[in-house]
Each structure stands twice: as structure tokens, then as C-alpha cells.
XYZ file of C-alpha atoms in Angstrom:
104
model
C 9.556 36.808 -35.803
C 10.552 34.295 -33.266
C 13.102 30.977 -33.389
C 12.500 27.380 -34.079
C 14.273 25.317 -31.762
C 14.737 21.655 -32.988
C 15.103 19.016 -30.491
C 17.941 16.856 -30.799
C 16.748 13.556 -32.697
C 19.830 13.491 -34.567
C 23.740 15.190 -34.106
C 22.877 17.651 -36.776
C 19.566 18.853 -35.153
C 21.300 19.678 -31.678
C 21.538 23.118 -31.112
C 19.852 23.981 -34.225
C 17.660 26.768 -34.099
C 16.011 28.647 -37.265
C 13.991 31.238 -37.919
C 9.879 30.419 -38.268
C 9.152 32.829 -40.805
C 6.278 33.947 -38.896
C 6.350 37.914 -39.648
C 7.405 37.802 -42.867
C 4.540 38.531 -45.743
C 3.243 35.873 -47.925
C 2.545 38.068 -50.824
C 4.077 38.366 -53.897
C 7.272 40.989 -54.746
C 6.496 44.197 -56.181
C 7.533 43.828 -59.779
C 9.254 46.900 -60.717
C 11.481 46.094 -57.696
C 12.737 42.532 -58.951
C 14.856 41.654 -61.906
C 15.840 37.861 -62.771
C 19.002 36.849 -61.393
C 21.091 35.019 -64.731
C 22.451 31.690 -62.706
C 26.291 31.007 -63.670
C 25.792 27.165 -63.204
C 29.900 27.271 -62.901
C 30.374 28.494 -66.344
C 32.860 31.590 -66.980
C 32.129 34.342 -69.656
C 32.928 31.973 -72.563
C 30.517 29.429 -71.241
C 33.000 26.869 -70.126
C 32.364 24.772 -67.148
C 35.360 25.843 -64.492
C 33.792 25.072 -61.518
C 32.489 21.328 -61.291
C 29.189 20.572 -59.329
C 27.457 23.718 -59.928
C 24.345 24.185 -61.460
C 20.530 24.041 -60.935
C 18.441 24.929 -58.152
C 15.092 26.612 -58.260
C 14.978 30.221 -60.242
C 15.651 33.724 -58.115
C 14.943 37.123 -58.274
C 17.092 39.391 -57.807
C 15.674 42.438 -55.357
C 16.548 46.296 -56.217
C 17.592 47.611 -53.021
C 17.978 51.588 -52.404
C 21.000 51.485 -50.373
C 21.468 55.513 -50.701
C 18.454 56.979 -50.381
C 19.787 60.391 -51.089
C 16.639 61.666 -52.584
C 14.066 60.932 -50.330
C 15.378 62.025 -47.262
C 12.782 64.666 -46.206
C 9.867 62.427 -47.617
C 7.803 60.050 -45.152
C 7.646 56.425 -45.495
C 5.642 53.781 -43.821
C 6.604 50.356 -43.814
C 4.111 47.778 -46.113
C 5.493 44.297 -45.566
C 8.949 42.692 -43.993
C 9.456 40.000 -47.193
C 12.014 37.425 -47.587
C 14.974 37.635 -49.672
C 16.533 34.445 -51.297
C 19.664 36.291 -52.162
C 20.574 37.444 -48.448
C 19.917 36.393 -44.819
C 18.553 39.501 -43.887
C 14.689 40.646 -44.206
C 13.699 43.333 -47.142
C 11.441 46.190 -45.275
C 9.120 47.397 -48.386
C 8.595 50.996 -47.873
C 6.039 53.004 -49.664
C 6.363 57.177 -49.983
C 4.061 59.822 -49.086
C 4.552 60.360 -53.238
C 3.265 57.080 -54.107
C 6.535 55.086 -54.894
C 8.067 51.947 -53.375
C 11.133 50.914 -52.353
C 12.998 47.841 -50.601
């Protein structure tokens, strides 16, 4: 996955560089690993607006990650796809088991 360097037509461009999404798979999440993310839009828990400007924006899923891993330790995995992540800057590695399940 390499960088995009932008040449500097305007003061924002300079020294802009981003990534070029180049390694990164173009299929679909695996759908036992994704849950809808419920958008606040500014609103607090009795649906009030408290934070102006908020709202909108295109609809994202929210990724299960294992952070623990405590019970597949001894169990090989092999990477399946590096996929992107709306919610984080960071890559999601998809692993799949030698038992046949899947994790990010």
C-alpha cells in the first residue's frame, strides 16, 4: 500500500500525501463480523438536539474486532484480505482459523 503525493495546485494540496488504497480488498465485509453503527446526529438519550451541525453522512458499519484473542492462541490463522475500516484509520486484517471461523 503505497502514498499519493498531491502536487501543490492549491495551499491545501501542498504537502498532502494520502494513502492509494491499493492493497486493500474490494470485497464485501463478512457479515457476522459487522453490526450497524446507530448515528447520534447530535441528539442525547432523550432525543434532543445538543450539539448543533451534526447529522447525516452516508450509513456505517460498525466492525467486531477480537482485541483478546484469548481462545485461539494455539490455533493457526492465515490472513484473507487487509479491508478498510470507516470507523478507524487503521486497516482490519481478516483472519480465518484452521477451525473454519473468521475474525477481524
Amino acid at each position: 500500500m503505497g502514498l499519493k503525493t498531491y502536487k501543490p495546485k492549491t495551499a491545501a494540496l501542498r504537502f498532502t500525501t494520502l494513502s492509494d488504497f491499493e492493497g486493500i480488498s474490494k470485497k464485501r465485509p463478512e457479515r457476522g463480523l459487522i453490526q450497524i453503527k446507530k448515528s447520534q446526529g447530535g441528539r442525547n438519550a432523550q432525543g434532543r438536539i445538543t450539539v448543533r451541525h451534526r447529522g447525516g453522512g452516508h450509513k456505517k458499519f460498525l466492525r467486531l474486532v477480537d482485541f483478546k484473542r484469548h481462545d485461539k492462541l494455539d490455533i493457526p490463522a492465515k490472513v484473507q484480505a487487509i479491508e478498510y475500516d470507516p470507523n478507524r484509520t487503521a486497516r482490519l486484517a481478516l483472519l480465518a482459523y484452521a477451525d473454519g471461523e473468521k475474525r477481524y
